[in-house]
Coordinates of C-alpha atoms in Angstrom, one line a residue:
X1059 CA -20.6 25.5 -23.5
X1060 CA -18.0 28.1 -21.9
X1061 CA -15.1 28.1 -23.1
X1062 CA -12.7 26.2 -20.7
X1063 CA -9.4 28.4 -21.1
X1064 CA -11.5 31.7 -20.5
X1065 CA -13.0 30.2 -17.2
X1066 CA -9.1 29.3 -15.9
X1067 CA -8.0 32.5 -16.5
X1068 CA -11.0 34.1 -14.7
X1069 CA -10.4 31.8 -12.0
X1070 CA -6.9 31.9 -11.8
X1071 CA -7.6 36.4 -11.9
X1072 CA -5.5 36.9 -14.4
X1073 CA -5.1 40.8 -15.2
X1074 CA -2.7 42.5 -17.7
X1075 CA -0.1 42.6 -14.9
X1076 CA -0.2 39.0 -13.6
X1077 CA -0.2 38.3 -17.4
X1078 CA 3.1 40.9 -17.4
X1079 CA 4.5 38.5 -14.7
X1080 CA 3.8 35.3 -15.6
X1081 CA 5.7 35.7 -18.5
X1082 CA 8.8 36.2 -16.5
X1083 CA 10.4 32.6 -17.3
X1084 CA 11.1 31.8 -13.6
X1085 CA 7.1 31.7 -13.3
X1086 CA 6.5 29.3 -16.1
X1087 CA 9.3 26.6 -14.8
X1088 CA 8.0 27.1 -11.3
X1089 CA 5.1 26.5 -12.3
X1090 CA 5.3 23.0 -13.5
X1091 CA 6.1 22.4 -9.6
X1092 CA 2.6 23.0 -8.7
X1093 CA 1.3 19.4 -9.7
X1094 CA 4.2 17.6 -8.0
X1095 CA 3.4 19.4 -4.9
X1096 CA -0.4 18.9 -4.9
X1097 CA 0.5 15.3 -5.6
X1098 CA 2.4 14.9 -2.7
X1099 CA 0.0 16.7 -0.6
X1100 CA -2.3 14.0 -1.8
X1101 CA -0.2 11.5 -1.2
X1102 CA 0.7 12.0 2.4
X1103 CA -2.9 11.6 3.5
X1104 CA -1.7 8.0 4.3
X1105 CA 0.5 9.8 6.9
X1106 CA -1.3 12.7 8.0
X1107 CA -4.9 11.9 7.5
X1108 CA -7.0 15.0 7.5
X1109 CA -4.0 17.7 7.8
X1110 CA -3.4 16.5 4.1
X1111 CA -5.8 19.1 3.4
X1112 CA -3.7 21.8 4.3
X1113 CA -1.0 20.9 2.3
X1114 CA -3.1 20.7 -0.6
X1115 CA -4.5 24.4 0.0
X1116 CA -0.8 25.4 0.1
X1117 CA 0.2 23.7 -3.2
X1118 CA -2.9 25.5 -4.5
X1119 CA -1.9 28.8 -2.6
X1120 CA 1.1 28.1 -4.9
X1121 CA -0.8 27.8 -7.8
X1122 CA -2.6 31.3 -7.5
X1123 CA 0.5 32.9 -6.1
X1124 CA 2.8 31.5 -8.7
X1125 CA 2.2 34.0 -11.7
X1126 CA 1.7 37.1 -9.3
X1127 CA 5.5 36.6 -7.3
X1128 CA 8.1 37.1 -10.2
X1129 CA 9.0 40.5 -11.9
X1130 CA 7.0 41.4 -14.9
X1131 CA 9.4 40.4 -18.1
X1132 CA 11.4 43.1 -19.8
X1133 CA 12.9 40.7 -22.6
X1134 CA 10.1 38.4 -24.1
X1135 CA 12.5 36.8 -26.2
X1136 CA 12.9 33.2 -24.4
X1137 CA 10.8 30.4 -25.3
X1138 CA 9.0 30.5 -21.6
X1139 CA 7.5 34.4 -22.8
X1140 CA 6.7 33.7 -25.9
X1141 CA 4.9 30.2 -24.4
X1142 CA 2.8 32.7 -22.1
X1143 CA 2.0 35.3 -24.8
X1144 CA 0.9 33.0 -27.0
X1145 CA -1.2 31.3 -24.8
X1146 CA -2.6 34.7 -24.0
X1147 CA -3.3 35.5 -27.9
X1148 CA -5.0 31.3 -27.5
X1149 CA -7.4 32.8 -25.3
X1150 CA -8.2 36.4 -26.2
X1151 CA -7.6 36.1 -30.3
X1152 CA -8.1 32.4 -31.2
X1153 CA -9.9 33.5 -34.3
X1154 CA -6.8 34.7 -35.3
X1155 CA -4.9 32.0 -35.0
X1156 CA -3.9 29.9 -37.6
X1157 CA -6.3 26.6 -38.1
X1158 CA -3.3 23.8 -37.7
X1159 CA -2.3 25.5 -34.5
X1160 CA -5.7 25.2 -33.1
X1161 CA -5.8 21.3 -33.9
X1162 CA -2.6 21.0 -31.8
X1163 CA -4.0 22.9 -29.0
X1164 CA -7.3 21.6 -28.5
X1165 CA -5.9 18.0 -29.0
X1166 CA -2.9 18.5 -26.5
X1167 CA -5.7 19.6 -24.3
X1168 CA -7.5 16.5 -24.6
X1169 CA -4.1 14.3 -24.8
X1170 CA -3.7 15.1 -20.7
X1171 CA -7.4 14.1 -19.8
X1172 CA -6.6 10.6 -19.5
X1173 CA -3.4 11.4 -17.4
X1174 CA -5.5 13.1 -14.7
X1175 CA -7.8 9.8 -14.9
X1176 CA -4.6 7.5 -14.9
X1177 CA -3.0 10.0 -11.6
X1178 CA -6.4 9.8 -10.0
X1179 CA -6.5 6.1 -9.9
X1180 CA -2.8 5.7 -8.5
X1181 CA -3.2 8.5 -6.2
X1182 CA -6.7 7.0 -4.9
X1183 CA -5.2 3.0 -4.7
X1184 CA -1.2 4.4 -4.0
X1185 CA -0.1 3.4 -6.7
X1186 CA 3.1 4.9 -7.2
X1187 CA 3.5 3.5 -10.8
X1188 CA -0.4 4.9 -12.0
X1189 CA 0.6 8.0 -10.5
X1190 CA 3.9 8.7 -11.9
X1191 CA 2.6 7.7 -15.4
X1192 CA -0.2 9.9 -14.8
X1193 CA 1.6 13.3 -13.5
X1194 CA 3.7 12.5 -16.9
X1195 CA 0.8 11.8 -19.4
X1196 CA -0.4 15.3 -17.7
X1197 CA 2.9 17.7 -17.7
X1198 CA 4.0 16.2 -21.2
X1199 CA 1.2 17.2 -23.1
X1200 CA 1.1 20.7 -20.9
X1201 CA 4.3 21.5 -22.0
X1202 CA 3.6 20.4 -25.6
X1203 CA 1.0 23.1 -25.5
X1204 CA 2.9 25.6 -24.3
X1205 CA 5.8 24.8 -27.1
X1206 CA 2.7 24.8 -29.4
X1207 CA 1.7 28.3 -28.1
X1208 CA 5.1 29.9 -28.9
X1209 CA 4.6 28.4 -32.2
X1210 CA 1.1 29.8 -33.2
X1211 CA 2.4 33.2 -31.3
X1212 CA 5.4 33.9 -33.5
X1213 CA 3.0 32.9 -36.6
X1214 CA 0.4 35.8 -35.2
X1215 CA 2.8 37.9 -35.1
X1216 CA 3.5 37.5 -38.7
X1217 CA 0.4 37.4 -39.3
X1218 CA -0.1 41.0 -37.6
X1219 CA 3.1 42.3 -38.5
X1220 CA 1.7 45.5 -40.1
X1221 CA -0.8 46.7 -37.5
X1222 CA 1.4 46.0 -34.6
X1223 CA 4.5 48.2 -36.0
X1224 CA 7.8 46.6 -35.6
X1225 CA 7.6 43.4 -32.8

């Protein structure tokens, strides 16, 4: 089975310098705009019909463009870098990481499945209630991970102290 978080980053064509960017703190909150957006593009097909489309491929556009548009981060010290560089250790040097921080990650993961399920159902029957609880039951466990991923990156870093010098 391929590995999920290996096939988004491909996807997504994340190099060493979109990594370097995305780490840029502006690019992780700005990010968390990308389902609102794709959402409403959804949404308005009540409205627009068809041209909903095209304001899906922008909220997309946003998606792809989002890591690539800020300045690659000098200080990685804020909790935003370290979420981003440990989710980059997640998916390059998971044997690495320590067991419990594993658990959290894989089970966040699977904690937002049923909130795409729960914002597919209100965003098919407009259901603004289904689809708020879903966009929520999506983000919160998204940005769970990502707290969990500064976690299990400072604890790599311990772990590594030696080899990598002084962090």
């Amino acid at each position: 089975m391929a590995d999920p978080y290996h096939g988004a980053e491909r996807f997504m064509g994340m190099s060493d310098a979109v990594w370097a960017r995305h780490a840029n703190p502006w690019s992780v909150y700005t990010r968390f705009t990308v389902l609102p957006l794709l959402v409403m593009a959804i949404w308005s097909r009540a409205w627009i019909g068809w041209w909903a489309l095209g304001l899906c491929a922008l909220a997309l556009a946003w998606n792809w463009l989002n890591p690539r548009v800020f300045a690659p981060q000098i200080d990685l010290e804020s909790w935003a870098s370290r979420g981003v560089l440990g989710e980059r250790v997640w998916i390059h040097r998971r044997g690495e990481i320590r067991p419990h921080h594993k658990t959290w990650a894989l089970g966040l993961t699977a904690l937002s499945v049923p909130g795409v399920i729960a914002l597919a159902y209100g965003l098919w029957r407009y259901d603004l209630a289904w689809t708020l609880f879903g966009m929520a039951m999506t983000v919160l466990p998204k940005v769970w991970f990502v707290d969990r991923m500064v976690w299990a990156y400072q604890d790599w870093l311990q772990d590594h102290k030696k080899e990598l010098g002084d962090v």
